[in-house]
Amino acid sequence: MEMNAEEILRRLPHRYPFLLVDRILEMKEEEITGLKNVTLNEPFFQGHFPAHPVMPGVLIMEALAQTGGVLAFALRETDSQGVVYFMGMDKVRFRRPVRPGDQLILKLKLLRRKGPVFKMKGEAYVGDELAAEGELLATIEP
């Protein structure tokens, strides 16, 4: 199942300049793949770093978390509205810098679920290279 930006906006509360997922490329039962086009127009490049633009690692993790939020909404048992909250990160590693012009492929797999709490393994790629990875914890509250 693919999702465009309008469908993502219906599921996530994030808006510009903080929505960091452009498209959902695929969603299976407990896995999701998203896409973030990283452009020089991103507001964070003004200060990180002007002469050597690099996407902040925490924003790569946020892009993974937002993609995981789309999966969490798809997996919940109710159609009622809610907000997804990022609860934590473990085993986070940054493997390569992400620069303007890169396309981040955001892959997440559900590890565990207990009620409204979801634990996922996330990996962000540029091409075939792993850029960042970690385990993410989130919850959906009404």
CSV table of N, CA and C in Angstrom, one decimal, residues 32-135:
chain,number,residue,atom,x,y,z
A,32,ILE,N,6.9,-1.1,7.3
A,32,ILE,CA,6.6,0.0,6.5
A,32,ILE,C,7.9,0.6,5.9
A,33,THR,N,7.8,1.2,4.7
A,33,THR,CA,8.9,1.8,4.1
A,33,THR,C,8.5,3.2,3.6
A,34,GLY,N,9.1,4.2,4.1
A,34,GLY,CA,8.8,5.6,3.7
A,34,GLY,C,10.0,6.3,3.0
A,35,LEU,N,9.7,7.5,2.5
A,35,LEU,CA,10.7,8.2,1.7
A,35,LEU,C,10.7,9.7,2.2
A,36,LYS,N,11.9,10.2,2.4
A,36,LYS,CA,12.1,11.6,2.7
A,36,LYS,C,13.2,12.2,1.7
A,37,ASN,N,12.7,13.1,0.8
A,37,ASN,CA,13.6,13.8,-0.1
A,37,ASN,C,14.3,14.9,0.7
A,38,VAL,N,15.6,14.9,0.8
A,38,VAL,CA,16.4,15.9,1.6
A,38,VAL,C,16.8,16.9,0.6
A,39,THR,N,16.3,18.2,0.7
A,39,THR,CA,16.7,19.2,-0.2
A,39,THR,C,17.5,20.3,0.5
A,40,LEU,N,18.2,21.2,-0.2
A,40,LEU,CA,18.9,22.3,0.4
A,40,LEU,C,18.0,23.3,1.0
A,41,ASN,N,16.7,23.2,0.6
A,41,ASN,CA,15.7,24.2,1.2
A,41,ASN,C,15.2,23.8,2.6
A,42,GLU,N,15.7,22.7,3.2
A,42,GLU,CA,15.3,22.4,4.5
A,42,GLU,C,15.7,23.5,5.5
A,43,PRO,N,14.8,23.9,6.4
A,43,PRO,CA,15.2,25.0,7.3
A,43,PRO,C,16.4,24.7,8.2
A,44,PHE,N,16.6,23.5,8.6
A,44,PHE,CA,17.7,23.1,9.5
A,44,PHE,C,19.1,23.3,8.9
A,45,PHE,N,19.2,23.3,7.5
A,45,PHE,CA,20.5,23.5,6.9
A,45,PHE,C,21.0,24.9,7.1
A,46,GLN,N,20.2,25.9,7.4
A,46,GLN,CA,20.7,27.3,7.7
A,46,GLN,C,21.7,27.3,8.8
A,47,GLY,N,21.5,26.5,9.8
A,47,GLY,CA,22.4,26.5,10.9
A,47,GLY,C,23.2,25.2,11.2
A,48,HIS,N,23.0,24.2,10.3
A,48,HIS,CA,23.6,22.8,10.6
A,48,HIS,C,24.1,22.2,9.3
A,49,PHE,N,25.1,22.6,8.8
A,49,PHE,CA,26.1,23.7,9.1
A,49,PHE,C,26.1,24.5,7.8
A,50,PRO,N,26.1,25.8,7.8
A,50,PRO,CA,26.1,26.6,6.6
A,50,PRO,C,27.1,26.3,5.5
A,51,ALA,N,28.3,26.0,5.9
A,51,ALA,CA,29.3,25.7,4.9
A,51,ALA,C,29.4,24.3,4.6
A,52,HIS,N,28.8,23.4,5.4
A,52,HIS,CA,28.9,22.0,5.2
A,52,HIS,C,27.5,21.4,5.7
A,53,PRO,N,26.5,21.5,4.8
A,53,PRO,CA,25.1,21.1,5.3
A,53,PRO,C,25.0,19.6,5.5
A,54,VAL,N,24.6,19.2,6.7
A,54,VAL,CA,24.4,17.8,7.1
A,54,VAL,C,23.0,17.8,7.9
A,55,MET,N,22.2,16.8,7.6
A,55,MET,CA,20.9,16.6,8.3
A,55,MET,C,21.2,16.2,9.7
A,56,PRO,N,20.7,16.9,10.7
A,56,PRO,CA,20.9,16.4,12.1
A,56,PRO,C,20.4,15.0,12.3
A,57,GLY,N,21.2,14.2,13.0
A,57,GLY,CA,20.8,12.8,13.3
A,57,GLY,C,19.5,12.7,14.0
A,58,VAL,N,19.2,13.6,14.9
A,58,VAL,CA,17.9,13.5,15.7
A,58,VAL,C,16.7,13.7,14.7
A,59,LEU,N,16.9,14.4,13.6
A,59,LEU,CA,15.8,14.6,12.6
A,59,LEU,C,15.7,13.4,11.7
A,60,ILE,N,16.8,12.7,11.5
A,60,ILE,CA,16.7,11.4,10.8
A,60,ILE,C,15.9,10.4,11.7
A,61,MET,N,16.2,10.4,13.0
A,61,MET,CA,15.4,9.5,13.9
A,61,MET,C,13.9,10.0,13.9
A,62,GLU,N,13.7,11.3,13.9
A,62,GLU,CA,12.3,11.8,13.9
A,62,GLU,C,11.6,11.3,12.6
A,63,ALA,N,12.3,11.4,11.5
A,63,ALA,CA,11.7,10.9,10.2
A,63,ALA,C,11.3,9.4,10.3
A,64,LEU,N,12.2,8.6,10.9
A,64,LEU,CA,11.9,7.2,11.2
A,64,LEU,C,10.7,7.1,12.1
A,65,ALA,N,10.6,7.9,13.2
A,65,ALA,CA,9.5,7.8,14.1
A,65,ALA,C,8.2,8.2,13.5
A,66,GLN,N,8.2,9.2,12.6
A,66,GLN,CA,7.0,9.6,11.9
A,66,GLN,C,6.5,8.5,11.0
A,67,THR,N,7.4,7.9,10.3
A,67,THR,CA,7.1,6.7,9.4
A,67,THR,C,6.5,5.6,10.3
A,68,GLY,N,7.1,5.3,11.4
A,68,GLY,CA,6.6,4.3,12.3
A,68,GLY,C,5.2,4.7,12.9
A,69,GLY,N,5.0,6.0,13.1
A,69,GLY,CA,3.7,6.5,13.5
A,69,GLY,C,2.6,6.1,12.5
A,70,VAL,N,2.9,6.2,11.2
A,70,VAL,CA,1.9,5.8,10.2
A,70,VAL,C,1.6,4.4,10.4
A,71,LEU,N,2.6,3.5,10.6
A,71,LEU,CA,2.3,2.1,10.8
A,71,LEU,C,1.5,1.8,12.0
A,72,ALA,N,1.9,2.5,13.1
A,72,ALA,CA,1.2,2.4,14.4
A,72,ALA,C,-0.3,2.7,14.2
A,73,PHE,N,-0.7,3.8,13.5
A,73,PHE,CA,-2.1,4.1,13.3
A,73,PHE,C,-2.7,3.0,12.5
A,74,ALA,N,-2.0,2.4,11.5
A,74,ALA,CA,-2.6,1.3,10.7
A,74,ALA,C,-2.9,0.1,11.5
A,75,LEU,N,-2.1,-0.2,12.6
A,75,LEU,CA,-2.2,-1.4,13.4
A,75,LEU,C,-3.1,-1.3,14.5
A,76,ARG,N,-3.6,-0.1,14.9
A,76,ARG,CA,-4.5,0.0,16.1
A,76,ARG,C,-5.8,-0.6,15.8
A,77,GLU,N,-6.5,-1.0,16.8
A,77,GLU,CA,-7.8,-1.7,16.6
A,77,GLU,C,-9.0,-0.7,16.5
A,78,THR,N,-8.8,0.5,16.8
A,78,THR,CA,-10.0,1.5,16.7
A,78,THR,C,-9.8,2.5,15.6
A,79,ASP,N,-10.9,3.0,15.2
A,79,ASP,CA,-10.9,4.1,14.2
A,79,ASP,C,-10.9,5.5,14.8
A,80,SER,N,-10.9,5.5,16.1
A,80,SER,CA,-11.0,6.8,16.8
A,80,SER,C,-9.7,7.6,16.5
A,81,GLN,N,-9.9,8.9,16.6
A,81,GLN,CA,-8.7,9.8,16.4
A,81,GLN,C,-7.7,9.7,17.6
A,82,GLY,N,-6.5,10.0,17.4
A,82,GLY,CA,-5.5,10.0,18.4
A,82,GLY,C,-4.3,10.7,17.9
A,83,VAL,N,-3.3,10.8,18.8
A,83,VAL,CA,-2.0,11.5,18.5
A,83,VAL,C,-0.9,10.5,18.9
A,84,VAL,N,0.0,10.3,18.0
A,84,VAL,CA,1.1,9.5,18.3
A,84,VAL,C,2.2,10.3,18.9
A,85,TYR,N,2.8,9.7,20.0
A,85,TYR,CA,3.8,10.4,20.8
A,85,TYR,C,5.1,9.5,20.8
A,86,PHE,N,6.2,10.1,20.5
A,86,PHE,CA,7.5,9.4,20.5
A,86,PHE,C,7.9,9.3,22.0
A,87,MET,N,8.2,8.1,22.4
A,87,MET,CA,8.5,7.8,23.9
A,87,MET,C,10.0,7.6,24.1
A,88,GLY,N,10.7,7.1,23.2
A,88,GLY,CA,12.1,6.8,23.4
A,88,GLY,C,12.9,6.2,22.3
A,89,MET,N,14.2,6.2,22.4
A,89,MET,CA,15.1,5.6,21.4
A,89,MET,C,16.2,4.8,22.1
A,90,ASP,N,16.5,3.7,21.6
A,90,ASP,CA,17.6,2.8,22.1
A,90,ASP,C,18.4,2.3,20.9
A,91,LYS,N,19.6,2.0,21.2
A,91,LYS,CA,20.6,1.4,20.3
A,91,LYS,C,20.7,2.3,19.0
A,92,VAL,N,20.7,3.6,19.1
A,92,VAL,CA,20.8,4.5,18.0
A,92,VAL,C,22.2,4.6,17.6
A,93,ARG,N,22.4,4.5,16.2
A,93,ARG,CA,23.8,4.7,15.6
A,93,ARG,C,23.6,5.4,14.3
A,94,PHE,N,24.5,6.4,14.1
A,94,PHE,CA,24.6,7.1,12.9
A,94,PHE,C,25.8,6.6,12.1
A,95,ARG,N,25.5,6.2,10.9
A,95,ARG,CA,26.5,5.5,10.1
A,95,ARG,C,27.2,6.3,9.0
A,96,ARG,N,26.4,7.3,8.5
A,96,ARG,CA,26.9,8.2,7.4
A,96,ARG,C,26.2,9.5,7.4
A,97,PRO,N,26.8,10.6,7.0
A,97,PRO,CA,26.1,11.9,6.9
A,97,PRO,C,25.0,11.8,5.8
A,98,VAL,N,23.9,12.6,6.1
A,98,VAL,CA,22.9,12.8,5.1
A,98,VAL,C,22.9,14.2,4.6
A,99,ARG,N,23.0,14.4,3.3
A,99,ARG,CA,23.3,15.7,2.8
A,99,ARG,C,22.2,16.1,1.8
A,100,PRO,N,22.1,17.4,1.5
A,100,PRO,CA,21.1,17.8,0.5
A,100,PRO,C,21.3,17.0,-0.8
A,101,GLY,N,20.1,16.7,-1.4
A,101,GLY,CA,20.1,15.8,-2.6
A,101,GLY,C,20.0,14.4,-2.3
A,102,ASP,N,20.2,13.9,-1.1
A,102,ASP,CA,20.0,12.5,-0.7
A,102,ASP,C,18.5,12.2,-0.6
A,103,GLN,N,18.2,11.0,-0.8
A,103,GLN,CA,16.9,10.4,-0.6
A,103,GLN,C,17.0,9.4,0.5
A,104,LEU,N,16.3,9.7,1.6
A,104,LEU,CA,16.3,8.8,2.8
A,104,LEU,C,15.2,7.7,2.6
A,105,ILE,N,15.5,6.5,2.6
A,105,ILE,CA,14.6,5.4,2.6
A,105,ILE,C,14.4,4.9,4.1
A,106,LEU,N,13.2,5.0,4.6
A,106,LEU,CA,13.0,4.8,6.0
A,106,LEU,C,12.2,3.5,6.2
A,107,LYS,N,12.9,2.5,6.8
A,107,LYS,CA,12.3,1.2,6.9
A,107,LYS,C,12.1,0.9,8.4
A,108,LEU,N,10.9,0.4,8.7
A,108,LEU,CA,10.6,0.1,10.1
A,108,LEU,C,9.9,-1.3,10.2
A,109,LYS,N,10.2,-2.0,11.2
A,109,LYS,CA,9.6,-3.3,11.5
A,109,LYS,C,9.1,-3.3,12.9
A,110,LEU,N,7.9,-3.8,13.1
A,110,LEU,CA,7.3,-3.9,14.5
A,110,LEU,C,8.1,-5.0,15.2
A,111,LEU,N,8.6,-4.7,16.4
A,111,LEU,CA,9.2,-5.7,17.2
A,111,LEU,C,8.3,-6.2,18.3
A,112,ARG,N,7.5,-5.3,18.9
A,112,ARG,CA,6.6,-5.6,20.0
A,112,ARG,C,5.5,-4.6,20.1
A,113,ARG,N,4.4,-5.1,20.6
A,113,ARG,CA,3.2,-4.2,20.9
A,113,ARG,C,2.6,-4.6,22.1
A,114,LYS,N,2.3,-3.6,23.0
A,114,LYS,CA,1.5,-3.9,24.2
A,114,LYS,C,0.5,-2.8,24.3
A,115,GLY,N,-0.8,-3.0,24.0
A,115,GLY,CA,-1.8,-2.0,24.0
A,115,GLY,C,-1.5,-0.9,23.1
A,116,PRO,N,-1.4,0.3,23.5
A,116,PRO,CA,-1.2,1.5,22.6
A,116,PRO,C,0.3,1.8,22.4
A,117,VAL,N,1.2,0.9,23.0
A,117,VAL,CA,2.6,1.2,22.9
A,117,VAL,C,3.3,0.2,21.9
A,118,PHE,N,4.1,0.8,21.0
A,118,PHE,CA,4.7,0.1,19.9
A,118,PHE,C,6.2,0.3,20.0
A,119,LYS,N,6.9,-0.8,19.8
A,119,LYS,CA,8.4,-0.8,19.7
A,119,LYS,C,8.8,-1.3,18.3
A,120,MET,N,9.6,-0.5,17.6
A,120,MET,CA,10.0,-0.8,16.3
A,120,MET,C,11.5,-0.7,16.1
A,121,LYS,N,12.0,-1.5,15.1
A,121,LYS,CA,13.4,-1.3,14.7
A,121,LYS,C,13.3,-0.5,13.4
A,122,GLY,N,14.1,0.6,13.4
A,122,GLY,CA,14.2,1.5,12.3
A,122,GLY,C,15.5,1.5,11.6
A,123,GLU,N,15.6,1.6,10.3
A,123,GLU,CA,16.8,1.8,9.6
A,123,GLU,C,16.5,2.9,8.5
A,124,ALA,N,17.5,3.8,8.4
A,124,ALA,CA,17.4,4.9,7.3
A,124,ALA,C,18.6,4.6,6.4
A,125,TYR,N,18.2,4.6,5.1
A,125,TYR,CA,19.2,4.3,4.1
A,125,TYR,C,19.3,5.5,3.1
A,126,VAL,N,20.5,5.7,2.6
A,126,VAL,CA,20.7,6.5,1.4
A,126,VAL,C,21.3,5.6,0.3
A,127,GLY,N,20.5,5.3,-0.7
A,127,GLY,CA,20.9,4.2,-1.6
A,127,GLY,C,20.9,2.9,-0.9
A,128,ASP,N,22.1,2.2,-1.0
A,128,ASP,CA,22.2,0.9,-0.3
A,128,ASP,C,23.0,1.1,1.0
A,129,GLU,N,23.4,2.3,1.3
A,129,GLU,CA,24.1,2.6,2.6
A,129,GLU,C,23.3,2.9,3.8
A,130,LEU,N,23.5,2.2,4.8
A,130,LEU,CA,22.8,2.5,6.1
A,130,LEU,C,23.3,3.8,6.7
A,131,ALA,N,22.4,4.8,6.9
A,131,ALA,CA,22.7,6.1,7.4
A,131,ALA,C,22.5,6.2,8.9
A,132,ALA,N,21.5,5.5,9.4
A,132,ALA,CA,21.1,5.6,10.8
A,132,ALA,C,20.2,4.4,11.1
A,133,GLU,N,20.3,4.0,12.4
A,133,GLU,CA,19.4,2.9,12.8
A,133,GLU,C,19.2,3.0,14.3
A,134,GLY,N,18.1,2.4,14.8
A,134,GLY,CA,17.8,2.4,16.2
A,134,GLY,C,16.4,1.7,16.5
A,135,GLU,N,16.2,1.5,17.8
A,135,GLU,CA,14.9,1.0,18.2
A,135,GLU,C,14.1,2.2,18.7
